[in-house]
Amino acid sequence: MYKLNGALGSPYSMKMRALMRYRRIQHCWVHGTDSREALTKVKVPVIPVMEYPDGSFHNDSTPLIYDLEERHAERSVIPPDPARAFIAHLVEDFADEWVTKAMFGYRWLEDVDQIQMSRWLAFDALKGGGLASSQGFAEQFRARQVGRMPIVGCTRENFPLIEASTRALLDALEAHVVNSHCLFGTRPSIAEFGIYGQLSQLGVDPTAEAMMRKDYPYSFRWLLHIDDMSGIDGEWDAEDAPYAPIIIAWLKQVGEIYIPFLLANSAAIEAGVNTFSITAMGLPYSQGVFKYQVKCLADLRARYAALDFAARAKVEPLLAESGCLAALG
């Protein structure tokens, strides 16, 4: 049996838990202080950490998903059409590396969110020990997370773009979910779980939850559906079926925001500078460089290069229209 060591306040933990539930892969959920030992078993001590049945430990949600695909054939989350599989991966990567800024920003910019979520996350982690101990830990955690805001780009100066892109994403999702819960048919892909992981936190934090309840009520409710899709079977769309409008809308965001973000980060690192800036949706954005996101860009390019002629012919017009193609080719 697998053991998924994570936390309710971790978007990547919730992403993996929902995926494991959908895939019906036998596992147990290990949460809070009970998961601390697992962090000592991996090179980079971040959750979620998956303990495999053979006793080995692994983390980083995207490689975990693809490794599970190799080990378990049933109920795959990778569309069988290579073109759609690439699009699904691109959306998942966008969620992991850009939409996560919405999660972090909404959680740690305003006092009301800082206070509730630091206390709730401390409560989750400690599972008792008294209110004074819990709230003391909460204040330490709050200070650490707020101090990290400039590092991850979640500053007040950057938040107008983060919020505008979040609302654009949710506008498309709200229009979609009243017709279909999934993106590539009637069964979920890696893309849904990537988006769900980040939005699962917006559906809990006070400011973001109020925004979702008011303006995106069906997207808010959709989160509970994606959390456990173990009872869903469903089918993939036919390979020649048109893409849902939400895919076009989200890829436009990838091309307008995420690809320029990745390119600017990569160029800054190559130039030996520590910060970079972009303008997207008419709004400015600046942050420090991240080496991990250079790997993300290289991985996207490698996956695109691996597509055969037929798959490229199907996906290139979509990527060109959305402004993604030049950076990937």
C-alpha atoms as a PDB file:
ATOM      1  CA  MET A   1       0.000   0.000   0.000  1.00  0.00           C
ATOM      2  CA  TYR A   2       1.141   3.547  -0.732  1.00  0.00           C
ATOM      3  CA  LYS A   3       1.304   6.154   2.023  1.00  0.00           C
ATOM      4  CA  LEU A   4       0.659   9.733   0.974  1.00  0.00           C
ATOM      5  CA  ASN A   5       2.267  12.077   3.506  1.00  0.00           C
ATOM      6  CA  GLY A   6       0.769  15.525   3.078  1.00  0.00           C
ATOM      7  CA  ALA A   7      -1.367  18.309   4.503  1.00  0.00           C
ATOM      8  CA  LEU A   8      -4.805  19.781   3.918  1.00  0.00           C
ATOM      9  CA  GLY A   9      -3.215  23.200   3.405  1.00  0.00           C
ATOM     10  CA  SER A  10      -0.834  21.956   0.703  1.00  0.00           C
ATOM     11  CA  PRO A  11      -2.182  22.308  -2.866  1.00  0.00           C
ATOM     12  CA  TYR A  12       0.152  19.606  -4.164  1.00  0.00           C
ATOM     13  CA  SER A  13      -0.914  17.206  -1.398  1.00  0.00           C
ATOM     14  CA  MET A  14      -4.567  17.739  -2.256  1.00  0.00           C
ATOM     15  CA  LYS A  15      -3.758  17.304  -5.951  1.00  0.00           C
ATOM     16  CA  MET A  16      -2.136  13.930  -5.288  1.00  0.00           C
ATOM     17  CA  ARG A  17      -4.831  12.762  -2.868  1.00  0.00           C
ATOM     18  CA  ALA A  18      -7.579  13.523  -5.394  1.00  0.00           C
ATOM     19  CA  LEU A  19      -5.633  11.744  -8.141  1.00  0.00           C
ATOM     20  CA  MET A  20      -5.022   8.659  -5.998  1.00  0.00           C
ATOM     21  CA  ARG A  21      -8.712   8.541  -5.124  1.00  0.00           C
ATOM     22  CA  TYR A  22      -9.782   8.803  -8.754  1.00  0.00           C
ATOM     23  CA  ARG A  23      -7.308   6.156  -9.868  1.00  0.00           C
ATOM     24  CA  ARG A  24      -8.431   3.834  -7.056  1.00  0.00           C
ATOM     25  CA  ILE A  25      -4.824   3.148  -6.113  1.00  0.00           C
ATOM     26  CA  GLN A  26      -4.798   1.709  -2.621  1.00  0.00           C
ATOM     27  CA  HIS A  27      -3.239   4.203  -0.230  1.00  0.00           C
ATOM     28  CA  CYS A  28      -3.542   5.802   3.169  1.00  0.00           C
ATOM     29  CA  TRP A  29      -3.448   9.510   3.933  1.00  0.00           C
ATOM     30  CA  VAL A  30      -0.870  10.523   6.550  1.00  0.00           C
ATOM     31  CA  HIS A  31      -1.306  14.065   7.778  1.00  0.00           C
ATOM     32  CA  GLY A  32       0.243  16.546  10.198  1.00  0.00           C
ATOM     33  CA  THR A  33       2.954  15.550  12.675  1.00  0.00           C
ATOM     34  CA  ASP A  34       2.570  11.917  11.595  1.00  0.00           C
ATOM     35  CA  SER A  35       4.113  12.812   8.219  1.00  0.00           C
ATOM     36  CA  ARG A  36       7.266  14.528   9.523  1.00  0.00           C
ATOM     37  CA  GLU A  37       9.494  11.467   9.384  1.00  0.00           C
ATOM     38  CA  ALA A  38       8.790  11.074   5.664  1.00  0.00           C
ATOM     39  CA  LEU A  39      10.408  14.475   5.038  1.00  0.00           C
ATOM     40  CA  THR A  40      13.729  13.092   6.279  1.00  0.00           C
ATOM     41  CA  LYS A  41      13.633  10.401   3.573  1.00  0.00           C
ATOM     42  CA  VAL A  42      13.724  12.654   0.506  1.00  0.00           C
ATOM     43  CA  LYS A  43      16.394  14.947  -0.922  1.00  0.00           C
ATOM     44  CA  VAL A  44      14.201  18.050  -0.916  1.00  0.00           C
ATOM     45  CA  PRO A  45      12.026  18.016   2.237  1.00  0.00           C
ATOM     46  CA  VAL A  46       8.705  19.198   0.824  1.00  0.00           C
ATOM     47  CA  ILE A  47       5.283  17.580   0.854  1.00  0.00           C
ATOM     48  CA  PRO A  48       3.647  15.555  -0.399  1.00  0.00           C
ATOM     49  CA  VAL A  49       5.986  12.629   0.126  1.00  0.00           C
ATOM     50  CA  MET A  50       4.842   9.263  -1.186  1.00  0.00           C
ATOM     51  CA  GLU A  51       6.038   6.123   0.537  1.00  0.00           C
ATOM     52  CA  TYR A  52       5.889   3.284  -1.989  1.00  0.00           C
ATOM     53  CA  PRO A  53       4.928  -0.295  -1.097  1.00  0.00           C
ATOM     54  CA  ASP A  54       8.615  -1.246  -1.334  1.00  0.00           C
ATOM     55  CA  GLY A  55       9.504   1.231   1.422  1.00  0.00           C
ATOM     56  CA  SER A  56      11.088   3.871  -0.837  1.00  0.00           C
ATOM     57  CA  PHE A  57      10.129   7.549  -0.572  1.00  0.00           C
ATOM     58  CA  HIS A  58       9.515   9.983  -3.439  1.00  0.00           C
ATOM     59  CA  ASN A  59       8.158  13.508  -3.901  1.00  0.00           C
ATOM     60  CA  ASP A  60       7.425  16.203  -6.520  1.00  0.00           C
ATOM     61  CA  SER A  61       3.869  15.716  -7.691  1.00  0.00           C
ATOM     62  CA  THR A  62       4.344  15.707 -11.476  1.00  0.00           C
ATOM     63  CA  PRO A  63       7.078  13.024 -11.590  1.00  0.00           C
ATOM     64  CA  LEU A  64       4.995  11.042  -9.071  1.00  0.00           C
ATOM     65  CA  ILE A  65       1.994  11.140 -11.397  1.00  0.00           C
ATOM     66  CA  TYR A  66       3.988   9.872 -14.370  1.00  0.00           C
ATOM     67  CA  ASP A  67       5.696   7.167 -12.314  1.00  0.00           C
ATOM     68  CA  LEU A  68       2.298   5.929 -11.138  1.00  0.00           C
ATOM     69  CA  GLU A  69       1.223   5.823 -14.791  1.00  0.00           C
ATOM     70  CA  GLU A  70       4.071   3.375 -15.450  1.00  0.00           C
ATOM     71  CA  ARG A  71       3.148   1.217 -12.472  1.00  0.00           C
ATOM     72  CA  HIS A  72      -0.657   1.217 -12.780  1.00  0.00           C
ATOM     73  CA  ALA A  73      -2.365   1.042 -16.168  1.00  0.00           C
ATOM     74  CA  GLU A  74      -5.969   1.338 -14.981  1.00  0.00           C
ATOM     75  CA  ARG A  75      -7.785   4.683 -14.954  1.00  0.00           C
ATOM     76  CA  SER A  76      -4.956   6.674 -16.500  1.00  0.00           C
ATOM     77  CA  VAL A  77      -5.062  10.461 -16.238  1.00  0.00           C
ATOM     78  CA  ILE A  78      -3.043  10.950 -19.451  1.00  0.00           C
ATOM     79  CA  PRO A  79      -5.214  11.281 -22.576  1.00  0.00           C
ATOM     80  CA  PRO A  80      -4.341   8.564 -25.117  1.00  0.00           C
ATOM     81  CA  ASP A  81      -4.080  11.124 -27.926  1.00  0.00           C
ATOM     82  CA  PRO A  82      -0.492  12.509 -27.725  1.00  0.00           C
ATOM     83  CA  ALA A  83      -1.628  15.989 -28.773  1.00  0.00           C
ATOM     84  CA  ARG A  84      -4.197  16.169 -25.977  1.00  0.00           C
ATOM     85  CA  ALA A  85      -1.728  14.618 -23.547  1.00  0.00           C
ATOM     86  CA  PHE A  86       0.683  17.465 -24.283  1.00  0.00           C
ATOM     87  CA  ILE A  87      -2.015  20.107 -23.771  1.00  0.00           C
ATOM     88  CA  ALA A  88      -3.059  18.452 -20.503  1.00  0.00           C
ATOM     89  CA  HIS A  89       0.541  18.506 -19.288  1.00  0.00           C
ATOM     90  CA  LEU A  90       0.950  22.158 -20.293  1.00  0.00           C
ATOM     91  CA  VAL A  91      -2.150  23.133 -18.281  1.00  0.00           C
ATOM     92  CA  GLU A  92      -0.938  21.110 -15.299  1.00  0.00           C
ATOM     93  CA  ASP A  93       2.468  22.815 -15.433  1.00  0.00           C
ATOM     94  CA  PHE A  94       0.781  26.234 -15.636  1.00  0.00           C
ATOM     95  CA  ALA A  95      -1.226  25.362 -12.539  1.00  0.00           C
ATOM     96  CA  ASP A  96       1.776  24.139 -10.575  1.00  0.00           C
ATOM     97  CA  GLU A  97       4.065  27.053 -11.391  1.00  0.00           C
ATOM     98  CA  TRP A  98       1.789  30.055 -11.980  1.00  0.00           C
ATOM     99  CA  VAL A  99      -1.663  29.465 -10.457  1.00  0.00           C
ATOM    100  CA  THR A 100       0.103  28.583  -7.211  1.00  0.00           C
ATOM    101  CA  LYS A 101       0.889  32.295  -6.899  1.00  0.00           C
ATOM    102  CA  ALA A 102      -2.817  32.950  -6.462  1.00  0.00           C
ATOM    103  CA  MET A 103      -2.926  30.381  -3.669  1.00  0.00           C
ATOM    104  CA  PHE A 104       0.070  31.946  -1.934  1.00  0.00           C
ATOM    105  CA  GLY A 105      -0.994  35.543  -2.519  1.00  0.00           C
ATOM    106  CA  TYR A 106      -4.585  35.232  -1.350  1.00  0.00           C
ATOM    107  CA  ARG A 107      -3.399  33.334   1.721  1.00  0.00           C
ATOM    108  CA  TRP A 108      -0.646  35.631   2.955  1.00  0.00           C
ATOM    109  CA  LEU A 109      -1.357  39.209   1.767  1.00  0.00           C
ATOM    110  CA  GLU A 110      -4.208  40.215   4.065  1.00  0.00           C
ATOM    111  CA  ASP A 111      -4.380  39.940   7.857  1.00  0.00           C
ATOM    112  CA  VAL A 112      -7.717  38.121   7.854  1.00  0.00           C
ATOM    113  CA  ASP A 113      -6.258  35.330   5.720  1.00  0.00           C
ATOM    114  CA  GLN A 114      -2.915  35.269   7.512  1.00  0.00           C
ATOM    115  CA  ILE A 115      -4.561  34.869  10.903  1.00  0.00           C
ATOM    116  CA  GLN A 116      -7.115  32.210  10.005  1.00  0.00           C
ATOM    117  CA  MET A 117      -4.867  30.120   7.827  1.00  0.00           C
ATOM    118  CA  SER A 118      -1.779  30.222  10.048  1.00  0.00           C
ATOM    119  CA  ARG A 119      -3.964  29.068  12.951  1.00  0.00           C
ATOM    120  CA  TRP A 120      -5.713  26.407  10.916  1.00  0.00           C
ATOM    121  CA  LEU A 121      -2.439  25.093   9.495  1.00  0.00           C
ATOM    122  CA  ALA A 122      -0.954  24.975  12.993  1.00  0.00           C
ATOM    123  CA  PHE A 123      -4.054  23.145  14.188  1.00  0.00           C
ATOM    124  CA  ASP A 124      -3.669  20.653  11.350  1.00  0.00           C
ATOM    125  CA  ALA A 125       0.008  20.090  12.040  1.00  0.00           C
ATOM    126  CA  LEU A 126      -0.059  19.760  15.830  1.00  0.00           C
ATOM    127  CA  LYS A 127      -3.405  17.988  16.322  1.00  0.00           C
ATOM    128  CA  GLY A 128      -3.699  19.144  19.902  1.00  0.00           C
ATOM    129  CA  GLY A 129      -1.303  20.388  22.549  1.00  0.00           C
ATOM    130  CA  GLY A 130      -3.389  23.327  23.688  1.00  0.00           C
ATOM    131  CA  LEU A 131      -4.455  26.637  22.200  1.00  0.00           C
ATOM    132  CA  ALA A 132      -1.433  28.594  23.434  1.00  0.00           C
ATOM    133  CA  SER A 133       0.988  26.157  21.841  1.00  0.00           C
ATOM    134  CA  SER A 134      -0.990  26.063  18.595  1.00  0.00           C
ATOM    135  CA  GLN A 135      -1.293  29.819  18.256  1.00  0.00           C
ATOM    136  CA  GLY A 136       2.358  30.333  19.152  1.00  0.00           C
ATOM    137  CA  PHE A 137       3.355  27.976  16.355  1.00  0.00           C
ATOM    138  CA  ALA A 138       0.885  29.766  14.079  1.00  0.00           C
ATOM    139  CA  GLU A 139       2.582  33.116  14.606  1.00  0.00           C
ATOM    140  CA  GLN A 140       5.997  31.659  13.809  1.00  0.00           C
ATOM    141  CA  PHE A 141       4.657  30.023  10.659  1.00  0.00           C
ATOM    142  CA  ARG A 142       2.823  33.196   9.636  1.00  0.00           C
ATOM    143  CA  ALA A 143       5.991  35.283   9.941  1.00  0.00           C
ATOM    144  CA  ARG A 144       7.960  32.784   7.879  1.00  0.00           C
ATOM    145  CA  GLN A 145       5.404  32.610   5.073  1.00  0.00           C
ATOM    146  CA  VAL A 146       4.811  36.356   4.901  1.00  0.00           C
ATOM    147  CA  GLY A 147       8.586  36.809   4.774  1.00  0.00           C
ATOM    148  CA  ARG A 148       8.725  34.562   1.709  1.00  0.00           C
ATOM    149  CA  MET A 149       6.233  36.626  -0.278  1.00  0.00           C
ATOM    150  CA  PRO A 150       8.811  38.651  -2.263  1.00  0.00           C
ATOM    151  CA  ILE A 151      10.779  35.485  -3.055  1.00  0.00           C
ATOM    152  CA  VAL A 152       7.815  33.836  -4.796  1.00  0.00           C
ATOM    153  CA  GLY A 153       6.571  37.041  -6.405  1.00  0.00           C
ATOM    154  CA  CYS A 154       3.424  37.441  -4.321  1.00  0.00           C
ATOM    155  CA  THR A 155       3.813  41.131  -3.487  1.00  0.00           C
ATOM    156  CA  ARG A 156       1.158  43.832  -3.490  1.00  0.00           C
ATOM    157  CA  GLU A 157       2.780  45.311  -6.586  1.00  0.00           C
ATOM    158  CA  ASN A 158       2.449  41.989  -8.429  1.00  0.00           C
ATOM    159  CA  PHE A 159      -0.942  40.983  -7.109  1.00  0.00           C
ATOM    160  CA  PRO A 160      -3.046  42.902  -9.680  1.00  0.00           C
ATOM    161  CA  LEU A 161      -1.729  40.563 -12.393  1.00  0.00           C
ATOM    162  CA  ILE A 162      -2.078  37.490 -10.188  1.00  0.00           C
ATOM    163  CA  GLU A 163      -5.675  38.417  -9.379  1.00  0.00           C
ATOM    164  CA  ALA A 164      -6.564  39.317 -12.963  1.00  0.00           C
ATOM    165  CA  SER A 165      -5.204  36.011 -14.247  1.00  0.00           C
ATOM    166  CA  THR A 166      -7.015  34.102 -11.496  1.00  0.00           C
ATOM    167  CA  ARG A 167     -10.311  35.703 -12.396  1.00  0.00           C
ATOM    168  CA  ALA A 168      -9.755  34.995 -16.094  1.00  0.00           C
ATOM    169  CA  LEU A 169      -9.064  31.341 -15.254  1.00  0.00           C
ATOM    170  CA  LEU A 170     -12.180  31.153 -13.084  1.00  0.00           C
ATOM    171  CA  ASP A 171     -14.331  32.913 -15.692  1.00  0.00           C
ATOM    172  CA  ALA A 172     -13.522  30.105 -18.117  1.00  0.00           C
ATOM    173  CA  LEU A 173     -13.969  27.402 -15.506  1.00  0.00           C
ATOM    174  CA  GLU A 174     -17.349  28.750 -14.391  1.00  0.00           C
ATOM    175  CA  ALA A 175     -18.653  28.711 -17.962  1.00  0.00           C
ATOM    176  CA  HIS A 176     -17.320  25.177 -18.473  1.00  0.00           C
ATOM    177  CA  VAL A 177     -18.372  23.278 -15.355  1.00  0.00           C
ATOM    178  CA  VAL A 178     -22.076  23.890 -15.822  1.00  0.00           C
ATOM    179  CA  ASN A 179     -21.762  21.802 -18.997  1.00  0.00           C
ATOM    180  CA  SER A 180     -18.977  19.341 -18.187  1.00  0.00           C
ATOM    181  CA  HIS A 181     -16.807  18.575 -15.170  1.00  0.00           C
ATOM    182  CA  CYS A 182     -13.819  17.439 -17.233  1.00  0.00           C
ATOM    183  CA  LEU A 183     -11.627  18.967 -19.923  1.00  0.00           C
ATOM    184  CA  PHE A 184     -10.968  16.148 -22.405  1.00  0.00           C
ATOM    185  CA  GLY A 185     -14.105  14.042 -22.137  1.00  0.00           C
ATOM    186  CA  THR A 186     -16.110  12.670 -19.230  1.00  0.00           C
ATOM    187  CA  ARG A 187     -13.076  11.506 -17.208  1.00  0.00           C
ATOM    188  CA  PRO A 188     -10.404  13.679 -15.580  1.00  0.00           C
ATOM    189  CA  SER A 189      -6.861  14.248 -16.793  1.00  0.00           C
ATOM    190  CA  ILE A 190      -3.669  15.402 -15.135  1.00  0.00           C
ATOM    191  CA  ALA A 191      -4.773  18.962 -15.961  1.00  0.00           C
ATOM    192  CA  GLU A 192      -7.885  18.892 -13.775  1.00  0.00           C
ATOM    193  CA  PHE A 193      -5.903  17.639 -10.806  1.00  0.00           C
ATOM    194  CA  GLY A 194      -3.231  20.310 -11.252  1.00  0.00           C
ATOM    195  CA  ILE A 195      -5.814  23.094 -11.350  1.00  0.00           C
ATOM    196  CA  TYR A 196      -7.810  21.526  -8.529  1.00  0.00           C
ATOM    197  CA  GLY A 197      -4.778  21.402  -6.216  1.00  0.00           C
ATOM    198  CA  GLN A 198      -4.310  25.161  -6.318  1.00  0.00           C
ATOM    199  CA  LEU A 199      -8.012  26.075  -6.306  1.00  0.00           C
ATOM    200  CA  SER A 200      -8.652  23.709  -3.395  1.00  0.00           C
ATOM    201  CA  GLN A 201      -6.913  26.303  -1.222  1.00  0.00           C
ATOM    202  CA  LEU A 202      -8.786  29.261  -2.692  1.00  0.00           C
ATOM    203  CA  GLY A 203     -11.955  27.427  -1.683  1.00  0.00           C
ATOM    204  CA  VAL A 204     -10.873  27.535   1.990  1.00  0.00           C
ATOM    205  CA  ASP A 205      -9.042  30.824   2.611  1.00  0.00           C
ATOM    206  CA  PRO A 206     -11.401  33.638   3.710  1.00  0.00           C
ATOM    207  CA  THR A 207     -10.863  36.283   1.005  1.00  0.00           C
ATOM    208  CA  ALA A 208     -10.571  33.852  -1.895  1.00  0.00           C
ATOM    209  CA  GLU A 209     -13.434  31.677  -0.664  1.00  0.00           C
ATOM    210  CA  ALA A 210     -15.744  34.703  -0.435  1.00  0.00           C
ATOM    211  CA  MET A 211     -14.728  35.679  -3.968  1.00  0.00           C
ATOM    212  CA  MET A 212     -15.424  32.182  -5.308  1.00  0.00           C
ATOM    213  CA  ARG A 213     -18.755  31.844  -3.492  1.00  0.00           C
ATOM    214  CA  LYS A 214     -19.924  35.218  -4.817  1.00  0.00           C
ATOM    215  CA  ASP A 215     -18.629  35.225  -8.376  1.00  0.00           C
ATOM    216  CA  TYR A 216     -17.836  31.576  -9.222  1.00  0.00           C
ATOM    217  CA  PRO A 217     -20.305  29.440  -7.244  1.00  0.00           C
ATOM    218  CA  TYR A 218     -20.248  26.425  -9.553  1.00  0.00           C
ATOM    219  CA  SER A 219     -16.454  26.393  -9.742  1.00  0.00           C
ATOM    220  CA  PHE A 220     -16.480  26.518  -5.942  1.00  0.00           C
ATOM    221  CA  ARG A 221     -18.770  23.505  -5.801  1.00  0.00           C
ATOM    222  CA  TRP A 222     -16.736  21.735  -8.535  1.00  0.00           C
ATOM    223  CA  LEU A 223     -13.832  21.517  -6.113  1.00  0.00           C
ATOM    224  CA  LEU A 224     -15.726  19.039  -3.956  1.00  0.00           C
ATOM    225  CA  HIS A 225     -16.477  16.892  -6.990  1.00  0.00           C
ATOM    226  CA  ILE A 226     -12.832  16.716  -8.094  1.00  0.00           C
ATOM    227  CA  ASP A 227     -11.702  15.953  -4.539  1.00  0.00           C
ATOM    228  CA  ASP A 228     -13.099  12.420  -4.878  1.00  0.00           C
ATOM    229  CA  MET A 229     -13.904  11.115  -8.346  1.00  0.00           C
ATOM    230  CA  SER A 230     -13.432   7.470  -7.389  1.00  0.00           C
ATOM    231  CA  GLY A 231     -16.954   6.707  -8.561  1.00  0.00           C
ATOM    232  CA  ILE A 232     -16.464   8.257 -12.011  1.00  0.00           C
ATOM    233  CA  ASP A 233     -15.692   6.120 -15.037  1.00  0.00           C
ATOM    234  CA  GLY A 234     -16.227   8.166 -18.193  1.00  0.00           C
ATOM    235  CA  GLU A 235     -14.558   8.267 -21.597  1.00  0.00           C
ATOM    236  CA  TRP A 236     -11.970  10.360 -23.399  1.00  0.00           C
ATOM    237  CA  ASP A 237     -13.095  12.607 -26.236  1.00  0.00           C
ATOM    238  CA  ALA A 238     -12.478  11.318 -29.736  1.00  0.00           C
ATOM    239  CA  GLU A 239      -9.141  12.458 -31.131  1.00  0.00           C
ATOM    240  CA  ASP A 240     -10.850  14.578 -33.784  1.00  0.00           C
ATOM    241  CA  ALA A 241     -13.313  16.197 -31.361  1.00  0.00           C
ATOM    242  CA  PRO A 242     -13.010  19.980 -31.009  1.00  0.00           C
ATOM    243  CA  TYR A 243     -11.355  21.275 -27.866  1.00  0.00           C
ATOM    244  CA  ALA A 244     -13.652  22.744 -25.245  1.00  0.00           C
ATOM    245  CA  PRO A 245     -13.621  26.582 -25.149  1.00  0.00           C
ATOM    246  CA  ILE A 246     -11.994  26.439 -21.702  1.00  0.00           C
ATOM    247  CA  ILE A 247      -8.883  24.889 -23.239  1.00  0.00           C
ATOM    248  CA  ILE A 248      -8.588  27.779 -25.701  1.00  0.00           C
ATOM    249  CA  ALA A 249      -9.087  30.307 -22.894  1.00  0.00           C
ATOM    250  CA  TRP A 250      -6.545  28.703 -20.575  1.00  0.00           C
ATOM    251  CA  LEU A 251      -3.947  28.291 -23.314  1.00  0.00           C
ATOM    252  CA  LYS A 252      -4.326  31.988 -24.071  1.00  0.00           C
ATOM    253  CA  GLN A 253      -3.293  32.632 -20.467  1.00  0.00           C
ATOM    254  CA  VAL A 254      -0.376  30.257 -20.823  1.00  0.00           C
ATOM    255  CA  GLY A 255       0.780  32.128 -23.913  1.00  0.00           C
ATOM    256  CA  GLU A 256       0.177  35.605 -22.509  1.00  0.00           C
ATOM    257  CA  ILE A 257       1.489  35.084 -18.973  1.00  0.00           C
ATOM    258  CA  TYR A 258       3.159  31.781 -18.237  1.00  0.00           C
ATOM    259  CA  ILE A 259       5.405  31.376 -21.300  1.00  0.00           C
ATOM    260  CA  PRO A 260       6.763  34.960 -21.006  1.00  0.00           C
ATOM    261  CA  PHE A 261       7.288  34.311 -17.277  1.00  0.00           C
ATOM    262  CA  LEU A 262       9.312  31.164 -17.999  1.00  0.00           C
ATOM    263  CA  LEU A 263      11.330  32.817 -20.774  1.00  0.00           C
ATOM    264  CA  ALA A 264      12.171  35.871 -18.663  1.00  0.00           C
ATOM    265  CA  ASN A 265      13.223  33.709 -15.731  1.00  0.00           C
ATOM    266  CA  SER A 266      15.447  31.577 -17.967  1.00  0.00           C
ATOM    267  CA  ALA A 267      17.010  34.618 -19.656  1.00  0.00           C
ATOM    268  CA  ALA A 268      17.770  36.239 -16.308  1.00  0.00           C
ATOM    269  CA  ILE A 269      19.501  33.130 -15.013  1.00  0.00           C
ATOM    270  CA  GLU A 270      21.503  32.816 -18.210  1.00  0.00           C
ATOM    271  CA  ALA A 271      22.527  36.473 -17.904  1.00  0.00           C
ATOM    272  CA  GLY A 272      23.566  35.978 -14.291  1.00  0.00           C
ATOM    273  CA  VAL A 273      21.037  38.401 -12.806  1.00  0.00           C
ATOM    274  CA  ASN A 274      18.833  37.710  -9.799  1.00  0.00           C
ATOM    275  CA  THR A 275      15.502  39.248 -10.808  1.00  0.00           C
ATOM    276  CA  PHE A 276      13.335  39.616 -13.883  1.00  0.00           C
ATOM    277  CA  SER A 277      10.220  41.502 -14.955  1.00  0.00           C
ATOM    278  CA  ILE A 278       7.385  40.992 -17.425  1.00  0.00           C
ATOM    279  CA  THR A 279       4.226  42.813 -18.412  1.00  0.00           C
ATOM    280  CA  ALA A 280       1.120  40.700 -19.047  1.00  0.00           C
ATOM    281  CA  MET A 281      -2.568  41.596 -19.343  1.00  0.00           C
ATOM    282  CA  GLY A 282      -1.265  45.185 -19.288  1.00  0.00           C
ATOM    283  CA  LEU A 283       0.074  44.718 -15.745  1.00  0.00           C
ATOM    284  CA  PRO A 284       3.635  44.584 -14.379  1.00  0.00           C
ATOM    285  CA  TYR A 285       5.220  41.653 -12.588  1.00  0.00           C
ATOM    286  CA  SER A 286       8.700  41.171 -11.066  1.00  0.00           C
ATOM    287  CA  GLN A 287      10.351  38.492  -8.935  1.00  0.00           C
ATOM    288  CA  GLY A 288      13.578  36.685  -8.187  1.00  0.00           C
ATOM    289  CA  VAL A 289      14.808  33.887 -10.428  1.00  0.00           C
ATOM    290  CA  PHE A 290      14.004  30.213  -9.795  1.00  0.00           C
ATOM    291  CA  LYS A 291      16.198  27.457 -11.208  1.00  0.00           C
ATOM    292  CA  TYR A 292      13.393  24.895 -10.967  1.00  0.00           C
ATOM    293  CA  GLN A 293      11.344  26.795 -13.526  1.00  0.00           C
ATOM    294  CA  VAL A 294      14.221  26.550 -16.021  1.00  0.00           C
ATOM    295  CA  LYS A 295      13.699  22.794 -15.741  1.00  0.00           C
ATOM    296  CA  CYS A 296       9.973  23.282 -16.343  1.00  0.00           C
ATOM    297  CA  LEU A 297      10.653  25.164 -19.595  1.00  0.00           C
ATOM    298  CA  ALA A 298      13.167  22.541 -20.725  1.00  0.00           C
ATOM    299  CA  ASP A 299      10.703  19.757 -19.939  1.00  0.00           C
ATOM    300  CA  LEU A 300       7.921  21.428 -21.932  1.00  0.00           C
ATOM    301  CA  ARG A 301      10.255  21.824 -24.902  1.00  0.00           C
ATOM    302  CA  ALA A 302      11.382  18.210 -24.658  1.00  0.00           C
ATOM    303  CA  ARG A 303       7.802  16.940 -24.537  1.00  0.00           C
ATOM    304  CA  TYR A 304       6.895  19.051 -27.547  1.00  0.00           C
ATOM    305  CA  ALA A 305       9.954  17.851 -29.465  1.00  0.00           C
ATOM    306  CA  ALA A 306       8.977  14.246 -28.732  1.00  0.00           C
ATOM    307  CA  LEU A 307       5.602  14.608 -30.483  1.00  0.00           C
ATOM    308  CA  ASP A 308       5.380  12.847 -33.815  1.00  0.00           C
ATOM    309  CA  PHE A 309       4.376  14.607 -37.033  1.00  0.00           C
ATOM    310  CA  ALA A 310       0.676  13.775 -36.709  1.00  0.00           C
ATOM    311  CA  ALA A 311       0.457  15.019 -33.132  1.00  0.00           C
ATOM    312  CA  ARG A 312       2.287  18.235 -33.987  1.00  0.00           C
ATOM    313  CA  ALA A 313      -0.026  18.859 -36.920  1.00  0.00           C
ATOM    314  CA  LYS A 314      -2.995  18.673 -34.544  1.00  0.00           C
ATOM    315  CA  VAL A 315      -1.550  20.785 -31.763  1.00  0.00           C
ATOM    316  CA  GLU A 316       0.471  23.444 -33.603  1.00  0.00           C
ATOM    317  CA  PRO A 317      -2.472  25.622 -34.724  1.00  0.00           C
ATOM    318  CA  LEU A 318      -3.766  25.753 -31.146  1.00  0.00           C
ATOM    319  CA  LEU A 319      -0.340  26.588 -29.737  1.00  0.00           C
ATOM    320  CA  ALA A 320       0.294  29.205 -32.423  1.00  0.00           C
ATOM    321  CA  GLU A 321      -3.061  30.894 -31.848  1.00  0.00           C
ATOM    322  CA  SER A 322      -2.437  31.079 -28.096  1.00  0.00           C
ATOM    323  CA  GLY A 323       1.101  32.430 -28.407  1.00  0.00           C
ATOM    324  CA  CYS A 324       2.807  29.338 -27.036  1.00  0.00           C
ATOM    325  CA  LEU A 325       4.370  27.808 -30.126  1.00  0.00           C
ATOM    326  CA  ALA A 326       7.431  30.001 -30.679  1.00  0.00           C
ATOM    327  CA  ALA A 327       8.824  29.273 -27.211  1.00  0.00           C
ATOM    328  CA  LEU A 328       8.309  25.514 -27.546  1.00  0.00           C
ATOM    329  CA  GLY A 329       9.499  24.865 -31.078  1.00  0.00           C
END
